[in-house]
Protein backbone atom coordinates (compact mmCIF):
# COMPACT_ATOMS: atom_id res chain seq x y z
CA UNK A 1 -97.21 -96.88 43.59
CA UNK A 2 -99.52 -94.14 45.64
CA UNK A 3 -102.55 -95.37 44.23
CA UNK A 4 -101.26 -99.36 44.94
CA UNK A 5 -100.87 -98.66 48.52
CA UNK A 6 -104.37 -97.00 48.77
CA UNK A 7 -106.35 -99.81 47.03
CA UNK A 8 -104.50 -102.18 49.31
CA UNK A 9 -105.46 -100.05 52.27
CA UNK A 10 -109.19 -99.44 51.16
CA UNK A 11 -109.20 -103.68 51.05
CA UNK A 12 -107.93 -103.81 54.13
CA UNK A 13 -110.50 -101.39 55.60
CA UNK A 14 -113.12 -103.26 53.65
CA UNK A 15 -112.37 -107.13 54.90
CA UNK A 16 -111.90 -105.43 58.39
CA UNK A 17 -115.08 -103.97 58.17
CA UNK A 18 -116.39 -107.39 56.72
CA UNK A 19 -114.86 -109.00 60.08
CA UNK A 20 -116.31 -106.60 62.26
CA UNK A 21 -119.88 -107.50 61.12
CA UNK A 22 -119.67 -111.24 60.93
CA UNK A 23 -118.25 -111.39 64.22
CA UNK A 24 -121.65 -109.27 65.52
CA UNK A 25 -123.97 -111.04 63.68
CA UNK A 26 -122.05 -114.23 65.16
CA UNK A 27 -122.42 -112.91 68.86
CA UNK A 28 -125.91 -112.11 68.44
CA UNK A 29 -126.74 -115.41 66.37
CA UNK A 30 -125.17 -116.92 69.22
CA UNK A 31 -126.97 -114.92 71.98
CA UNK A 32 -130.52 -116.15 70.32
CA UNK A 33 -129.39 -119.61 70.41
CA UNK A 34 -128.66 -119.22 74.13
CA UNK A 35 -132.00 -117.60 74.74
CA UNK A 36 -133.55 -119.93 72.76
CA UNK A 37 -131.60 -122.76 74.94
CA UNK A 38 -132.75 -120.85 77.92
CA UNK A 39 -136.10 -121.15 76.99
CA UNK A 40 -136.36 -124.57 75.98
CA UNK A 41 -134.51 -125.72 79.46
CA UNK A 42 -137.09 -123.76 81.61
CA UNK A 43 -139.98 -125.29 79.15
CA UNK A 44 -138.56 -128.64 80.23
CA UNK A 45 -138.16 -127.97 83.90
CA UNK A 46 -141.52 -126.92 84.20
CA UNK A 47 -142.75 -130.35 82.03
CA UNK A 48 -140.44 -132.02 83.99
CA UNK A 49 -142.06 -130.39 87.44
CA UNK A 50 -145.74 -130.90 86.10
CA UNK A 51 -145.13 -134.90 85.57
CA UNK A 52 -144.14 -134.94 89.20
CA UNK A 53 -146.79 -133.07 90.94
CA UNK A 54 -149.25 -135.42 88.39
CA UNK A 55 -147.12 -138.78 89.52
CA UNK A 56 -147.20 -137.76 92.88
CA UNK A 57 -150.06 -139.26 94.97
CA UNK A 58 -153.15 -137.70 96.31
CA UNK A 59 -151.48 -134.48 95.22
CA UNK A 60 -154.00 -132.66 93.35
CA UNK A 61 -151.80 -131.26 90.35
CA UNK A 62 -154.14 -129.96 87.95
CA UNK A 63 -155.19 -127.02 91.45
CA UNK A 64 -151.63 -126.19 90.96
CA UNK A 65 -150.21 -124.03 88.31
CA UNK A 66 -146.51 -124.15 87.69
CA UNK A 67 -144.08 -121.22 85.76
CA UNK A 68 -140.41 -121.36 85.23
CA UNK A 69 -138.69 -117.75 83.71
CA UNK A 70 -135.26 -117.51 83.09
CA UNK A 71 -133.71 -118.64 87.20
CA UNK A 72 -137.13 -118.24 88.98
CA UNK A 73 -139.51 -121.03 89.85
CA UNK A 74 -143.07 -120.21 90.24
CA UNK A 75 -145.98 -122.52 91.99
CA UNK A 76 -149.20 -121.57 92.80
CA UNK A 77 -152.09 -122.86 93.63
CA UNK A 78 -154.21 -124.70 96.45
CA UNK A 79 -153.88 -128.08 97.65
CA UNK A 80 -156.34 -130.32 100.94
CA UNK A 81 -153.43 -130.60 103.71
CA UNK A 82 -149.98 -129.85 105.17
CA UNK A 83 -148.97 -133.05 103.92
CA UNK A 84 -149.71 -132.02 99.85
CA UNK A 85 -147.96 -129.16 100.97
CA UNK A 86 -144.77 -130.94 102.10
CA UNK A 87 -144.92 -132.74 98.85
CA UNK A 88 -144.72 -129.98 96.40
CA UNK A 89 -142.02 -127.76 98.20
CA UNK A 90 -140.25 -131.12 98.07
CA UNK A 91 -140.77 -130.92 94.32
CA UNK A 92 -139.48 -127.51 94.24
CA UNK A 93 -136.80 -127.83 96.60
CA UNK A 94 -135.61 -130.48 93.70
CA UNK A 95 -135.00 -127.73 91.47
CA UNK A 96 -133.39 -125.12 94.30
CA UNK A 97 -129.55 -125.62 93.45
CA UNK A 98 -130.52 -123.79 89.39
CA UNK A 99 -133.57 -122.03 90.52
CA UNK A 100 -134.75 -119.80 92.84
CA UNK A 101 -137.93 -120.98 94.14
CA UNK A 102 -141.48 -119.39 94.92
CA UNK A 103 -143.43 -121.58 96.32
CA UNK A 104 -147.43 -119.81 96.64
CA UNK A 105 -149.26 -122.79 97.09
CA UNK A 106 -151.91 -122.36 99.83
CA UNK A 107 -153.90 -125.07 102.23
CA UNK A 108 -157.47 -124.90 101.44
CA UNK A 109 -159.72 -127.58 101.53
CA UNK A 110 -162.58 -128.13 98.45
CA UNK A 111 -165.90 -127.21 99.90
CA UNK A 112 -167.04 -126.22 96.06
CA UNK A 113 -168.34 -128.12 93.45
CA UNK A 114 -165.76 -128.42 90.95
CA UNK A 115 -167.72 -127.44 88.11
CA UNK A 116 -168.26 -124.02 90.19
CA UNK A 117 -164.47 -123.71 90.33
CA UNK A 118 -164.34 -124.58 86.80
CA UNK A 119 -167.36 -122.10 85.75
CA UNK A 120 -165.23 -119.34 87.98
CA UNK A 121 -161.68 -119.81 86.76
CA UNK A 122 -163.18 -119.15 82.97
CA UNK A 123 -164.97 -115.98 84.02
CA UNK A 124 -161.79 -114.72 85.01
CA UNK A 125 -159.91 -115.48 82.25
CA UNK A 126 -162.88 -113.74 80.03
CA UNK A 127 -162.37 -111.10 82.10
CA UNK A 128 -159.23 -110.53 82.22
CA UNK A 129 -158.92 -111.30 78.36
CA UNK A 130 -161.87 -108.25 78.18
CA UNK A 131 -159.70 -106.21 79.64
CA UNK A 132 -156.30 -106.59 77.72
CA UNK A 133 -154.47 -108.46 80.30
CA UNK A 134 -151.83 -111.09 78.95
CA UNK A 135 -153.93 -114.45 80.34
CA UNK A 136 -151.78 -116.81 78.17
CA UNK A 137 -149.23 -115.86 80.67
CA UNK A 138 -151.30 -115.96 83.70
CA UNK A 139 -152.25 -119.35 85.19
CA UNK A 140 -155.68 -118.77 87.46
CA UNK A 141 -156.61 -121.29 89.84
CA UNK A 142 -159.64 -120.74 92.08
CA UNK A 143 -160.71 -122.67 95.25
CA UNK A 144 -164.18 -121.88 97.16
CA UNK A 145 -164.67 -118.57 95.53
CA UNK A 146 -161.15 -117.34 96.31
CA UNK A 147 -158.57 -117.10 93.45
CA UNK A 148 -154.88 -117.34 92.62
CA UNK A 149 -153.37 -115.37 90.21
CA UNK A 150 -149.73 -116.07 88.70
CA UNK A 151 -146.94 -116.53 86.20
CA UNK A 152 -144.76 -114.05 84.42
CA UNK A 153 -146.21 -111.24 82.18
CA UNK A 154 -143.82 -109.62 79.28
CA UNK A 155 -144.89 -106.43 79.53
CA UNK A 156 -146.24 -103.91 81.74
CA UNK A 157 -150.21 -104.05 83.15
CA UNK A 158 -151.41 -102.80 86.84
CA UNK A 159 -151.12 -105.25 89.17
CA UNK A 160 -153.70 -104.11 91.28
CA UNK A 161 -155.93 -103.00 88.33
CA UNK A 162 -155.65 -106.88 87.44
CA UNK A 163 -156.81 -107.92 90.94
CA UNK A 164 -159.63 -105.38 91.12
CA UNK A 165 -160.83 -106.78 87.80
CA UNK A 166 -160.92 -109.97 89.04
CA UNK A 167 -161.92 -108.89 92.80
CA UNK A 168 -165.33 -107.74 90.90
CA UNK A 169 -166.81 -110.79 89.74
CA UNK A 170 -169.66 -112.59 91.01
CA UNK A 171 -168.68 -115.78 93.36
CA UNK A 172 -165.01 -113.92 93.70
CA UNK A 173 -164.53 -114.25 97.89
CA UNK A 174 -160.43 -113.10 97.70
CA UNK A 175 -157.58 -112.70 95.26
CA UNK A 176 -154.39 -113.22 95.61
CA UNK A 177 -152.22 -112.04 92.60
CA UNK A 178 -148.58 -113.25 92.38
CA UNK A 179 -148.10 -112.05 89.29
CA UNK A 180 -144.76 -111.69 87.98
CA UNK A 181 -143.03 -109.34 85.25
CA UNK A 182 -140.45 -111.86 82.68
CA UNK A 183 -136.86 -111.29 83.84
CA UNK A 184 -135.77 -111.13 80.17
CA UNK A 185 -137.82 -109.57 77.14
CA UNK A 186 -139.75 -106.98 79.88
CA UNK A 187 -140.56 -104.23 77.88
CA UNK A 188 -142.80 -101.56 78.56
CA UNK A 189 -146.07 -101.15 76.19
């Protein structure tokens, strides 16, 4: 009878044991798919924000570089007037009741040949890139020989080692970095 009641209890044990883990790997199956939802809903926010700036008229979209990470909203760039201003924190206010917004888009109008910009914004991503910095995160937009820097890095660089970098190269008038670190995944490396 002993040895009854001890099989029944080691089966017990066992299936509660077997509950235990298929509930965890439930909650974190289910906490991927939510990250995995998050991602995909701030992917198509910041679609959703680049097909307005690009809709929007005389609103030059493609001087304006746009990040979305887990509840912030990122813009940065350069735009001709007060007026392109207005428009994009009007885009950005859009998104203000699930986001909160940064809005680092300066007034600066285009003396530069856009080529020059052009030719300038890919020396600092070689740069940067030659230096180990995470520039598929970083969205560089450059105006008359003065540069924006921003988006949201994953894992830990020096900010001001970044700007320096950048600070150095020929044609390089200013830098402003607004560089952010991820609100989820940050890890240190």
């Amino acid at each position: 009878m002993t040895s009854v009641l001890i099989a029944k209890e080691r089966n017990m044990k066992k299936r509660m044991a077997l509950k235990s883990i298929m509930t965890l790997v439930t909650i974190l199956g289910l906490s991927a798919c939510a990250s995995q939802r998050h991602d995909l809903h701030d992917a198509g926010v910041k679609s959703e924000m680049g097909v307005e700036m690009a809709f929007k008229r005389d609103l030059p979209s493609n001087h304006i570089s746009t990040h979305v990470d887990y509840g912030i909203i990122q813009a940065a760039g350069f735009v001709d007037d007060e007026t392109q201003l207005h428009k994009v924190a009007n885009i950005m206010s859009s998104h203000a009741d699930q986001y909160k917004v940064i809005n680092n888009v300066k007034v600066l109008q285009v003396h530069d040949n856009t080529k020059d910009e052009k030719h300038l914004a890919k020396a600092v991503n070689k740069q940067l890139n030659a230096k180990r910095f995470p520039t598929k995160d970083i969205g560089v937009q450059v105006r008359n020989g003065h540069v924006i820097l921003s988006g949201f890095i994953n894992r830990h660089v020096d900010i001001n080692d970044m700007t320096n970098t950048v600070a150095t190269l020929p044609g390089v008038k200013t830098v402003d970095n607004y560089v952010l670190y991820k609100q989820k995944n940050y890890s240190i490396a």
